[in-house]
PDB file of C-alpha atoms in Angstrom:
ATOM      1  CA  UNK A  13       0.160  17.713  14.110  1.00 53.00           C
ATOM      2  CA  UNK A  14       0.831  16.835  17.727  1.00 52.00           C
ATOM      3  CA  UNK A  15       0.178  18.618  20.697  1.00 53.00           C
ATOM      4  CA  UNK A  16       2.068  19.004  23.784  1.00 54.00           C
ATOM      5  CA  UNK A  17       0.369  16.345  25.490  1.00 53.00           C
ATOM      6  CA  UNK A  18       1.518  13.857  22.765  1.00 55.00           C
ATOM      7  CA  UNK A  19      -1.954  13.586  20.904  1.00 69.00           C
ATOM      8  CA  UNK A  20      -2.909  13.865  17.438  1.00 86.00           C
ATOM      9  CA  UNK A  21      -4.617  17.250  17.414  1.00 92.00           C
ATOM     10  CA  UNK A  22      -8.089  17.937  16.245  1.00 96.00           C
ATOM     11  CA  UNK A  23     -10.024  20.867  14.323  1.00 97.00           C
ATOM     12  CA  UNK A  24     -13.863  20.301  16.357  1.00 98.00           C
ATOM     13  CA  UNK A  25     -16.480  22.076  15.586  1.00 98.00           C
ATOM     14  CA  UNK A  26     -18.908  23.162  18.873  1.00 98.00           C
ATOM     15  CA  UNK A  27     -22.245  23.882  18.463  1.00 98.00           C
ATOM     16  CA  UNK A  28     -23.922  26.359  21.147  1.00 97.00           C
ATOM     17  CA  UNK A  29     -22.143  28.768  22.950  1.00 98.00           C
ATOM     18  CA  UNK A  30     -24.438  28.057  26.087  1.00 97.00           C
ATOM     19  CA  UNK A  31     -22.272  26.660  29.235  1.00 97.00           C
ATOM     20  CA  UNK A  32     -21.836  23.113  27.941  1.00 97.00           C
ATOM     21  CA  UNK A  33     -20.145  25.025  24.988  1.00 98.00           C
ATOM     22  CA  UNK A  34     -18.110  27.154  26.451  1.00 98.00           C
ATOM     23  CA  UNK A  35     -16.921  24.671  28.822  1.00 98.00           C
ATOM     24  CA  UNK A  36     -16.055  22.355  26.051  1.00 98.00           C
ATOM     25  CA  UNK A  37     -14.134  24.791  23.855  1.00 98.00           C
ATOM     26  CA  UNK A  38     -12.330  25.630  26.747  1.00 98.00           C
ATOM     27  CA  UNK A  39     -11.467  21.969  27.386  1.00 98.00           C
ATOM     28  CA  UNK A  40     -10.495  21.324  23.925  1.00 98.00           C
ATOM     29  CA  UNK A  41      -8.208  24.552  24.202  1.00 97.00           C
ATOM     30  CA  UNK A  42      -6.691  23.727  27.127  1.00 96.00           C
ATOM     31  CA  UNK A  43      -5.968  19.831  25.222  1.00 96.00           C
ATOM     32  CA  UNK A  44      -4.181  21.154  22.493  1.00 96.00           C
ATOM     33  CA  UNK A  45      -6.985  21.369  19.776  1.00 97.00           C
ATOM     34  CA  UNK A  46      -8.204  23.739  17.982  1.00 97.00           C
ATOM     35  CA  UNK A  47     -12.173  24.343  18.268  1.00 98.00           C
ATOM     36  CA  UNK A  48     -14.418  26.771  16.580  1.00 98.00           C
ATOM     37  CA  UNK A  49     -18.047  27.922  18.320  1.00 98.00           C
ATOM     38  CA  UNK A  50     -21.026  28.306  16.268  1.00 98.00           C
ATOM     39  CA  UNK A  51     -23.443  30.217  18.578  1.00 98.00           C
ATOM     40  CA  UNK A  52     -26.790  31.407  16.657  1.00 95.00           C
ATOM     41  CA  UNK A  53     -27.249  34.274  19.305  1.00 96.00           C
ATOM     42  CA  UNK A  54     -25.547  37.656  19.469  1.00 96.00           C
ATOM     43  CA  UNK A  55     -23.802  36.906  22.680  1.00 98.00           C
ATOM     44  CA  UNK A  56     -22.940  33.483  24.485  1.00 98.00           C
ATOM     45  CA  UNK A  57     -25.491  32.050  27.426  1.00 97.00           C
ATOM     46  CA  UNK A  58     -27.993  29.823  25.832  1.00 96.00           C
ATOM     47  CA  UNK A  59     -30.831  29.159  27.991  1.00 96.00           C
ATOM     48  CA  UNK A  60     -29.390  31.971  30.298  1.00 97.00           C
ATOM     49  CA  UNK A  61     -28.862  34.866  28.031  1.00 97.00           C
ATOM     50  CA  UNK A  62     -32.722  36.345  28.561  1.00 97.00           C
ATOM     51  CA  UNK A  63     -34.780  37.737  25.374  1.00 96.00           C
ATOM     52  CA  UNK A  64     -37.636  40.136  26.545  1.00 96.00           C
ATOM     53  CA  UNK A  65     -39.110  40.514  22.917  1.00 95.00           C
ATOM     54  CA  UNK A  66     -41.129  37.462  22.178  1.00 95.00           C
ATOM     55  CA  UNK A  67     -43.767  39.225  19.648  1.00 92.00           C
ATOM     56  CA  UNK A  68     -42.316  37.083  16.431  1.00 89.00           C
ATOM     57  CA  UNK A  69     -42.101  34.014  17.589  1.00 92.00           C
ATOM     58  CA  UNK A  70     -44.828  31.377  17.567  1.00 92.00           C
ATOM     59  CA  UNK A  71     -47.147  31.612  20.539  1.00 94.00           C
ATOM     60  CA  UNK A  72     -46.996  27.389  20.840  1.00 93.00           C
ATOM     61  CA  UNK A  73     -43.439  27.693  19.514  1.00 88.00           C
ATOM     62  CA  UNK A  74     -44.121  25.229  16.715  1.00 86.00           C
ATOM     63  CA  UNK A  75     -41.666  26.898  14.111  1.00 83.00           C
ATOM     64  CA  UNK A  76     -39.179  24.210  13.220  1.00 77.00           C
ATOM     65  CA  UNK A  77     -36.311  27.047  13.863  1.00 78.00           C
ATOM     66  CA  UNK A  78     -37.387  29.438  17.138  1.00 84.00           C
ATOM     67  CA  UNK A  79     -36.649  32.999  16.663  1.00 85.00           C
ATOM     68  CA  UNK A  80     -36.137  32.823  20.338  1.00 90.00           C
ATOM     69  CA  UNK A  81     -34.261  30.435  21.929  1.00 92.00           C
ATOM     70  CA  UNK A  82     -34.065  30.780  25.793  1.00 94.00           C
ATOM     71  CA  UNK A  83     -37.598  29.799  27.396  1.00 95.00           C
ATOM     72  CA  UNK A  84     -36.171  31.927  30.895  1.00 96.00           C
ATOM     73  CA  UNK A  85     -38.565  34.658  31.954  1.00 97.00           C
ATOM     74  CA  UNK A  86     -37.942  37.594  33.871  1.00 97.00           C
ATOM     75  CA  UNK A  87     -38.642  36.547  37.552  1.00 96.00           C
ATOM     76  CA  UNK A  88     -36.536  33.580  36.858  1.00 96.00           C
ATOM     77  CA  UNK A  89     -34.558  32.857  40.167  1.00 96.00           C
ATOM     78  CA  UNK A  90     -32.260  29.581  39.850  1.00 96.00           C
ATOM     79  CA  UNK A  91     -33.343  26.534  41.837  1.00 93.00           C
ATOM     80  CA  UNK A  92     -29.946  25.073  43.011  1.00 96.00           C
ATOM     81  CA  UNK A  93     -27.593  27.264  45.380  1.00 97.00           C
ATOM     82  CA  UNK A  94     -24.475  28.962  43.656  1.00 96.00           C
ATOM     83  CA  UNK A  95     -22.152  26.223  45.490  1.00 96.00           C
ATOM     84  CA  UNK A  96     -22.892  23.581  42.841  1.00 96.00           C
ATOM     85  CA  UNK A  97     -24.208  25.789  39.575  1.00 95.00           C
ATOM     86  CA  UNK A  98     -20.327  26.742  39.231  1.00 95.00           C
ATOM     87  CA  UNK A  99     -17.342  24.553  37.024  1.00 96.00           C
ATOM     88  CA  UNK A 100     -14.937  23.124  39.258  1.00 93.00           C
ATOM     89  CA  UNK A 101     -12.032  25.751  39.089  1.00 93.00           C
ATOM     90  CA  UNK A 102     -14.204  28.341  38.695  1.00 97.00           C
ATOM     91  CA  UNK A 103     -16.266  28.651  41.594  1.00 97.00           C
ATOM     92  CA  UNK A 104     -19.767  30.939  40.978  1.00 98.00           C
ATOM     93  CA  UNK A 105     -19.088  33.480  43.769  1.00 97.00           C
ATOM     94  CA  UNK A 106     -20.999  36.498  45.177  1.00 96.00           C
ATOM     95  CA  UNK A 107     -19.705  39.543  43.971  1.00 96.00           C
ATOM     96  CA  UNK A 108     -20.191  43.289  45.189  1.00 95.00           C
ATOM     97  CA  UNK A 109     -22.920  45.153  43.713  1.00 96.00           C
ATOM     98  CA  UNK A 110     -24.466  42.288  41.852  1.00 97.00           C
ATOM     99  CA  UNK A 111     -27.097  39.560  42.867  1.00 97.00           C
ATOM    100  CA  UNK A 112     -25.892  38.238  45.935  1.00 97.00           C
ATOM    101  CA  UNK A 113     -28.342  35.427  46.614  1.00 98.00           C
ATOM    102  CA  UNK A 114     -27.319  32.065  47.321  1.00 98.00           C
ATOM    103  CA  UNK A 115     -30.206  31.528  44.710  1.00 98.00           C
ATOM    104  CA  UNK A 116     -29.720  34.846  42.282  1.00 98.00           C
ATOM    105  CA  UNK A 117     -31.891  35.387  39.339  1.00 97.00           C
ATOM    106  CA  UNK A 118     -31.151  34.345  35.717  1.00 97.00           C
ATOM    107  CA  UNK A 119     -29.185  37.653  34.843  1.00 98.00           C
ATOM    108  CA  UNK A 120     -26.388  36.887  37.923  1.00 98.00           C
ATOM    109  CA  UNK A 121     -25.537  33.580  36.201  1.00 98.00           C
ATOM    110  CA  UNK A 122     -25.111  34.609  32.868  1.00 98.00           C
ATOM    111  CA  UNK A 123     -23.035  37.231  34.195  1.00 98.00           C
ATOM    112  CA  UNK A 124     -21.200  34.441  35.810  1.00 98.00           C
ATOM    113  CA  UNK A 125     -21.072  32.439  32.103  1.00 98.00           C
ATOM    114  CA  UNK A 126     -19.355  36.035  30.520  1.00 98.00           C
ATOM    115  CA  UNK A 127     -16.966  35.935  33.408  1.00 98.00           C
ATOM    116  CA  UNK A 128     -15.730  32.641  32.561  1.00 98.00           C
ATOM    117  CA  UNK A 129     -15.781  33.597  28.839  1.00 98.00           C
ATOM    118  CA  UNK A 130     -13.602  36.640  29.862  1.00 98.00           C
ATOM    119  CA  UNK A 131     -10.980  34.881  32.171  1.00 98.00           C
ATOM    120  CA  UNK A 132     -10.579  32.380  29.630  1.00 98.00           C
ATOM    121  CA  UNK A 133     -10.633  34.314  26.538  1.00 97.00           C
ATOM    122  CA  UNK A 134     -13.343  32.447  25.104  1.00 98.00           C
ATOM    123  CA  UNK A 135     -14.490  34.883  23.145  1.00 97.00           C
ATOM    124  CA  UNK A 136     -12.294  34.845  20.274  1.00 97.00           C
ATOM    125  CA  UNK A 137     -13.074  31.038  19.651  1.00 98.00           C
ATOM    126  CA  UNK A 138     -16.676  31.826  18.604  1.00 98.00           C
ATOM    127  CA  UNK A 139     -18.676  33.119  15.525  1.00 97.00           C
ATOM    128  CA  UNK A 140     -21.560  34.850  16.462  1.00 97.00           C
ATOM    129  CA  UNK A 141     -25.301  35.033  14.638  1.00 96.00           C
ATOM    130  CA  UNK A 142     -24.161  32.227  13.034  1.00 96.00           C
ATOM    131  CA  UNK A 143     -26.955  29.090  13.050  1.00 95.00           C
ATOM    132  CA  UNK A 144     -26.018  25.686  12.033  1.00 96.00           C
ATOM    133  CA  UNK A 145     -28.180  24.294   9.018  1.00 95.00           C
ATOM    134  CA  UNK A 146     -26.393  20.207   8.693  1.00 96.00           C
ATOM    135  CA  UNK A 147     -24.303  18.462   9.769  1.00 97.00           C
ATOM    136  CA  UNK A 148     -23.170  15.022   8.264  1.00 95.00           C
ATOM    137  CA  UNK A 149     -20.534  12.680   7.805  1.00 92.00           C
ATOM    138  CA  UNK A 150     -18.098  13.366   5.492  1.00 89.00           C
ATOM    139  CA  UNK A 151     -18.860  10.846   2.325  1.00 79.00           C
ATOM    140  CA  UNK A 152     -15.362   8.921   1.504  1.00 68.00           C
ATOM    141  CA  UNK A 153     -16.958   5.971  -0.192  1.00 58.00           C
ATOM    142  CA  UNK A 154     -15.694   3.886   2.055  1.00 61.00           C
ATOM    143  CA  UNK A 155     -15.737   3.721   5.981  1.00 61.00           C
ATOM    144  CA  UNK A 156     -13.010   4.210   7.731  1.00 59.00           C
ATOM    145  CA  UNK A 157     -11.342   5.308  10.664  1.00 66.00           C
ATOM    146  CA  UNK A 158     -10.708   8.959  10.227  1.00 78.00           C
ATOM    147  CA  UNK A 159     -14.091  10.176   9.863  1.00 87.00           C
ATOM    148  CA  UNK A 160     -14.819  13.972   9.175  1.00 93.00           C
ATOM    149  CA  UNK A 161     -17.987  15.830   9.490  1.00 96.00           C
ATOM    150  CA  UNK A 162     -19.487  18.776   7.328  1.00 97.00           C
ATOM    151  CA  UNK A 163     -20.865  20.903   8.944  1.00 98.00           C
ATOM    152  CA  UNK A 164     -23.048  23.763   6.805  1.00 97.00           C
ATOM    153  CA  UNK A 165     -23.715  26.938   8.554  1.00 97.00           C
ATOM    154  CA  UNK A 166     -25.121  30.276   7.405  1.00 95.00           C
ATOM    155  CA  UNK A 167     -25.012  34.134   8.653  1.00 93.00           C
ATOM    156  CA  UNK A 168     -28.056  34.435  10.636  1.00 85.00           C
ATOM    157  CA  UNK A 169     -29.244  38.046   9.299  1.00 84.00           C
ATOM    158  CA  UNK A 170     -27.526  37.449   6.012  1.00 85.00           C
ATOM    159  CA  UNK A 171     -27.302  34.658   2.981  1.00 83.00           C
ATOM    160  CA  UNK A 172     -23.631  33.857   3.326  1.00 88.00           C
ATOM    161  CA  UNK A 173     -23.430  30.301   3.647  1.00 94.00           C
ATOM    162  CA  UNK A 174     -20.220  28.506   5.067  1.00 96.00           C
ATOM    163  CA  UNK A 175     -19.047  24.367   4.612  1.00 97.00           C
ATOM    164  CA  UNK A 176     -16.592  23.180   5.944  1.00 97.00           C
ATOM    165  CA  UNK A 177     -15.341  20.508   7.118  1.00 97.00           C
ATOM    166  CA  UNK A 178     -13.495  19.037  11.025  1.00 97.00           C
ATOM    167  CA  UNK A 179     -12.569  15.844  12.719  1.00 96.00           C
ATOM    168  CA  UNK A 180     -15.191  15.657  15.152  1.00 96.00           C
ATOM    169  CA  UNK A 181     -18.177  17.906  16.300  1.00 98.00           C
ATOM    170  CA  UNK A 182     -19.580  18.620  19.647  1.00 98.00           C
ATOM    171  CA  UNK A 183     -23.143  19.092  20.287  1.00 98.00           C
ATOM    172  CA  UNK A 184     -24.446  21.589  22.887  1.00 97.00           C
ATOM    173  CA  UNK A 185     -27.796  23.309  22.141  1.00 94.00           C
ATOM    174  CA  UNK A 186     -29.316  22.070  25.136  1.00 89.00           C
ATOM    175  CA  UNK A 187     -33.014  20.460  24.891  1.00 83.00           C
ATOM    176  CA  UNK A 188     -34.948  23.343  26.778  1.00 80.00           C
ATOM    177  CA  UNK A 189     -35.952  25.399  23.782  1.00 81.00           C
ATOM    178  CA  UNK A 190     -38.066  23.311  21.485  1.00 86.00           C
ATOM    179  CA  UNK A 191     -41.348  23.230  23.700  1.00 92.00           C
ATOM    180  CA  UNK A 192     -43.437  20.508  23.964  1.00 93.00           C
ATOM    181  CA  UNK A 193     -47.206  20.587  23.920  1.00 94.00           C
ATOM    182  CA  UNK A 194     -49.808  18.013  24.895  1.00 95.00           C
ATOM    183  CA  UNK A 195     -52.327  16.100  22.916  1.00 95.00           C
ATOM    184  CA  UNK A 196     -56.262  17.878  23.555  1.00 97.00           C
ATOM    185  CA  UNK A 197     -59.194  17.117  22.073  1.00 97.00           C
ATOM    186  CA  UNK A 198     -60.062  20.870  20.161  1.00 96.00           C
ATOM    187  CA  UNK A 199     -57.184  22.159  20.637  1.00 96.00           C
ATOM    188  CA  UNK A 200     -56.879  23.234  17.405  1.00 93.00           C
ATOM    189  CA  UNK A 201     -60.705  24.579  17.275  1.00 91.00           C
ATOM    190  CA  UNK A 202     -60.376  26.583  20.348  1.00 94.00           C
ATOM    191  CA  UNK A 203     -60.284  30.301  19.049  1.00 92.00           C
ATOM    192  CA  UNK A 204     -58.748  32.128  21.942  1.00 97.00           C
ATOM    193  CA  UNK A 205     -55.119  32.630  22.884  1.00 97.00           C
ATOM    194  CA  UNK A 206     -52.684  29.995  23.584  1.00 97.00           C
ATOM    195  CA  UNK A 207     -49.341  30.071  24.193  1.00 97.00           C
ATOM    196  CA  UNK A 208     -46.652  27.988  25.929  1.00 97.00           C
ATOM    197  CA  UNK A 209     -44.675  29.038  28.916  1.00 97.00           C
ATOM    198  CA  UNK A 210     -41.535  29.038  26.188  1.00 96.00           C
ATOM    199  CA  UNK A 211     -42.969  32.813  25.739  1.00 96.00           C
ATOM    200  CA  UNK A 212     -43.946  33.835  28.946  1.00 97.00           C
ATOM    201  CA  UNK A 213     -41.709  36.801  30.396  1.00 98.00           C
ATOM    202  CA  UNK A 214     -44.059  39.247  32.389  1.00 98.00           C
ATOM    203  CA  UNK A 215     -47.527  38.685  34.249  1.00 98.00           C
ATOM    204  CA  UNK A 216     -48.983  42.048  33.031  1.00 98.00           C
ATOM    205  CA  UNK A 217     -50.205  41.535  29.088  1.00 97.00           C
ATOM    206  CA  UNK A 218     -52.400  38.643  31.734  1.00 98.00           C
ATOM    207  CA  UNK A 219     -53.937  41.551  33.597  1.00 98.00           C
ATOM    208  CA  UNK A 220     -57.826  40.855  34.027  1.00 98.00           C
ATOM    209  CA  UNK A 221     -58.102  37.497  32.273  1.00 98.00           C
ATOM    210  CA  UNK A 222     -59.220  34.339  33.284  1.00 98.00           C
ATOM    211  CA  UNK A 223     -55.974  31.888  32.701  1.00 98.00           C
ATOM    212  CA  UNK A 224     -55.791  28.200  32.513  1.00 98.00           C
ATOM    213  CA  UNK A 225     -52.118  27.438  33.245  1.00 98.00           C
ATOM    214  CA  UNK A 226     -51.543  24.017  32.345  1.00 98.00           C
ATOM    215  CA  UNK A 227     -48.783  21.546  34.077  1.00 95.00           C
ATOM    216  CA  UNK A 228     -48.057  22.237  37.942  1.00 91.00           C
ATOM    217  CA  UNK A 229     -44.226  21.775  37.695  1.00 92.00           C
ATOM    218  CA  UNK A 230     -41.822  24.883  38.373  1.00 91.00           C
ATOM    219  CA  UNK A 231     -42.156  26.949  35.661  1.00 93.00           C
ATOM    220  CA  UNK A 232     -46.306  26.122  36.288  1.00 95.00           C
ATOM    221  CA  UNK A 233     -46.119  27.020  39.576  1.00 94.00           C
ATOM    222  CA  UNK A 234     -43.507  30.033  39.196  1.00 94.00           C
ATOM    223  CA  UNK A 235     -45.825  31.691  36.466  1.00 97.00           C
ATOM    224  CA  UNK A 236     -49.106  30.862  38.168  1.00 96.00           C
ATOM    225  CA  UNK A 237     -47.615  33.080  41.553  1.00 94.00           C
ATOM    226  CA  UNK A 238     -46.923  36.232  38.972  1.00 96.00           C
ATOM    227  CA  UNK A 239     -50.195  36.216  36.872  1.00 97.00           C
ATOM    228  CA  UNK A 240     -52.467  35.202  39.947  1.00 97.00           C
ATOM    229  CA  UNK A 241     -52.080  39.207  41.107  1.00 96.00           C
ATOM    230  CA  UNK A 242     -53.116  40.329  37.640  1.00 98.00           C
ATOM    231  CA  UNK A 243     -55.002  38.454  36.406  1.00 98.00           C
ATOM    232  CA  UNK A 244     -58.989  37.909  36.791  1.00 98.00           C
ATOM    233  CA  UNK A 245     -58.927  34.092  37.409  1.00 98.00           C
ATOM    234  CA  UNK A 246     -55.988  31.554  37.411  1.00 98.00           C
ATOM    235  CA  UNK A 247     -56.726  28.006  37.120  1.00 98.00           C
ATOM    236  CA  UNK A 248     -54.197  25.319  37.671  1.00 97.00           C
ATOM    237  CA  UNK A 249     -54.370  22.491  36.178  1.00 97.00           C
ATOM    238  CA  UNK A 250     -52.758  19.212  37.531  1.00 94.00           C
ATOM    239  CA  UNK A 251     -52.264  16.090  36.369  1.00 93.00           C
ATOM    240  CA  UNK A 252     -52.885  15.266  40.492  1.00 90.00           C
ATOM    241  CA  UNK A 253     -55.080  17.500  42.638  1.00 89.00           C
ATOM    242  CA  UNK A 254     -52.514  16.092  45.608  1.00 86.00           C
ATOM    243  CA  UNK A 255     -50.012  18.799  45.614  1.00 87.00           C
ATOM    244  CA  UNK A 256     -47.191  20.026  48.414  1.00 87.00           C
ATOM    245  CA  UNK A 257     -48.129  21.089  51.679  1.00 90.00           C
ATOM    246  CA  UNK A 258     -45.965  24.645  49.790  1.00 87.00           C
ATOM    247  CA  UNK A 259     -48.380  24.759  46.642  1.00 89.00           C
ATOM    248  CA  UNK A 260     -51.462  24.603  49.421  1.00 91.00           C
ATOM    249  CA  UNK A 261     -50.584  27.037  51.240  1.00 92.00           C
ATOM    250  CA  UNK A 262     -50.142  29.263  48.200  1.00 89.00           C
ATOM    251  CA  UNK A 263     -53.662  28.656  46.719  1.00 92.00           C
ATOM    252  CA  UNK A 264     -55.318  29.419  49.772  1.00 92.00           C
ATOM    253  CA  UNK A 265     -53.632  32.252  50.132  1.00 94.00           C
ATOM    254  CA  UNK A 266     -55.296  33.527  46.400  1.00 95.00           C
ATOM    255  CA  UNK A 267     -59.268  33.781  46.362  1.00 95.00           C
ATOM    256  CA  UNK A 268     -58.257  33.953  42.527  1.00 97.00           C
ATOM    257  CA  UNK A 269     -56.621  31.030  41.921  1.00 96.00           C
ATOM    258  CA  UNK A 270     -57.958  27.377  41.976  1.00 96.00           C
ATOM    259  CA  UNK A 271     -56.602  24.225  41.695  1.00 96.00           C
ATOM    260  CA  UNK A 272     -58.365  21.783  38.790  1.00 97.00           C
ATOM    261  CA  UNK A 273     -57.727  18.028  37.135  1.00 97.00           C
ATOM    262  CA  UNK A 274     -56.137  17.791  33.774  1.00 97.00           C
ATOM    263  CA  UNK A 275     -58.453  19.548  30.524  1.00 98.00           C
ATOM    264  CA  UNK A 276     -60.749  16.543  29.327  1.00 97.00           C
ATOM    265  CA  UNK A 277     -61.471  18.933  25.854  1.00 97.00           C
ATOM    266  CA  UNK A 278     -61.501  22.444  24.485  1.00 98.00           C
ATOM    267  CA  UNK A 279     -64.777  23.772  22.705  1.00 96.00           C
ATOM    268  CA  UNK A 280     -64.840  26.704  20.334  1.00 94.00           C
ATOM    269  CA  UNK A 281     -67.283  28.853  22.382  1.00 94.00           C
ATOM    270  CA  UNK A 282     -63.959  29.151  25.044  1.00 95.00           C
ATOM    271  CA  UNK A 283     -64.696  26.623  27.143  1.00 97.00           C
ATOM    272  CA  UNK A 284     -62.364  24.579  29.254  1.00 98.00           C
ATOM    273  CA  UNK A 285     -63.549  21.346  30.275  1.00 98.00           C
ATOM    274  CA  UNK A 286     -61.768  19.350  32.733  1.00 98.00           C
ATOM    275  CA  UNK A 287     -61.799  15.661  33.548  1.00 96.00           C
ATOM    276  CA  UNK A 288     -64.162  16.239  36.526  1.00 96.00           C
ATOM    277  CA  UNK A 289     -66.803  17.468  34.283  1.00 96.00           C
ATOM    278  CA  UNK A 290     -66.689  21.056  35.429  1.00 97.00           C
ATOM    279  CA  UNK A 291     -65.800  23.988  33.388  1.00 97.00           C
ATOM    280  CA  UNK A 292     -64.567  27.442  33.236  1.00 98.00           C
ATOM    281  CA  UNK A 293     -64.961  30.129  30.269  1.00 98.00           C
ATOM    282  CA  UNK A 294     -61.029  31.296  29.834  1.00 98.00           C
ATOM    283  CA  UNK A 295     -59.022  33.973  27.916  1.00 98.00           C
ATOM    284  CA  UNK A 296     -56.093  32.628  27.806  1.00 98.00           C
ATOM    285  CA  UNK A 297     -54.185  28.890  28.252  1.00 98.00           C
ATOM    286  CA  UNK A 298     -50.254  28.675  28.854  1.00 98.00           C
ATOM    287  CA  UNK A 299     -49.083  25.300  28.834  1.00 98.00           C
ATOM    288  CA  UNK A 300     -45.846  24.831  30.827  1.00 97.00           C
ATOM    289  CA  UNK A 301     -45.638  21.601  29.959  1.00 95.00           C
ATOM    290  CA  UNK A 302     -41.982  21.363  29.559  1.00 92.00           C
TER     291      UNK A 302
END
């Protein structure tokens, strides 16, 4: 088959239905091919489409398949004006009675993402709940030029099971959901609650603790301003106690929250013990270490 452009068309398979996804599909639409979305989620978004309930999924996220997939919590405000978060032809404008904000919060611009799935009647081109289990080249014996891919999916509620098989496949999960965690001595000893930032959403379950957040980026930073008017104690640990002339401000601010060195070693007892020798007696540690 040939398309209007003049090409051989293709059957692709697209894996996320997050913005890289739904930009593709449209692409490959707009081409002359035919494209199918596999989107594990009820709705399309990815990263942006928020989940408040967290309780099942692995406090370190260490489950080879997340039950929860976007890491965004509730304050979550984007860090890059709407100008440049939008595609091309379809600018990200303000609209009435929604977020306004040259730098809305995560809801606006997944609102955004359905609006471009609704103009462009995305919708149709994607199979929701649906997570991908393989995918794999096609085995002809021999190589050659035409290569196929199987690609094995299955109902995510259910035990149907789908193969089949297209010309090419397009990747788009995004690599902000599997978290990553750093190497500490006792870490695995250390009895009291740990979590990483993946399943943060609200300061108050924080209320009264002493926290260790660990890793001074954004999300560090964002999550240490919500819990630091909760919680008991927030300690922030960096791998460099030289920080913005911002971040300084904001600690000084806060007779609750301190600025520390990275954790040397965990003990059993709670302890925290940082690379300056010191050490604090802590409730809780959230690693937002990306």
């Amino acid at each position: 088959m040939v398309s209007e452009q003049g090409q051989s068309t293709k059957n692709v398979c697209v894996i996320g239905a997050g913005p890289s996804g739904l930009v593709a599909a449209r692409e490959l639409r707009k081409e002359g091919h035919t494209a199918v979305v596999l989107e594990q989620n009820h709705d399309i978004g990815g990263q942006w489409l928020y989940e408040p309930n967290v309780e099942k999924e692995d406090p370190l996220g260490k489950n080879k398949f997340l039950d929860v997939h976007s890491s965004v919590y509730d304050s979550l405000r984007i860090v890059s004006p709407r100008e440049i978060m939008g595609f091309t032809d379809f600018p990200f404008v303000s609209k009435k009675n929604r977020d306004t904000r040259r730098f809305p919060g995560h809801k606006e611009l997944w609102l955004y993402l359905k609006d471009f799935c609704e103009y462009f009647g995305l919708k149709e081109m994607i199979r929701f709940n649906t997570r991908v289990e393989y995918v794999g080249m096609l085995d002809y014996g021999v190589f050659g030029k035409d290569l196929k891919w199987v690609v094995k999916s299955k109902e995510k509620k259910g035990e149907k099971r789908v193969e089949e098989v297209f010309d090419a496949v397009i990747v788009a999960t995004g690599h902000y959901s599997q978290p990553r965690l750093p190497s500490i001595k006792g870490m695995d000893a250390w009895k009291r609650k740990q979590i990483h930032s993946h399943v943060y959403r609200v300061p108050e379950p924080f209320r009264n603790e002493v926290v260790v957040i660990v890793g001074n980026s954004l999300s560090g930073q964002d999550i240490s301003m919500e819990i630091v008017k909760v919680a008991k104690e927030v300690y922030l640990s960096a791998k460099s106690l030289e920080v913005t002339e911002g971040l300084s401000k904001v600690i000084s601010k806060h007779r609750n929250l301190h600025l520390y060195p990275q954790i040397q070693s965990l003990h059993e007892d709670g302890r925290v013990e940082f690379e300056d020798g010191s050490c604090v007696i802590a409730d809780t540690i959230i690693y937002c270490t990306g």
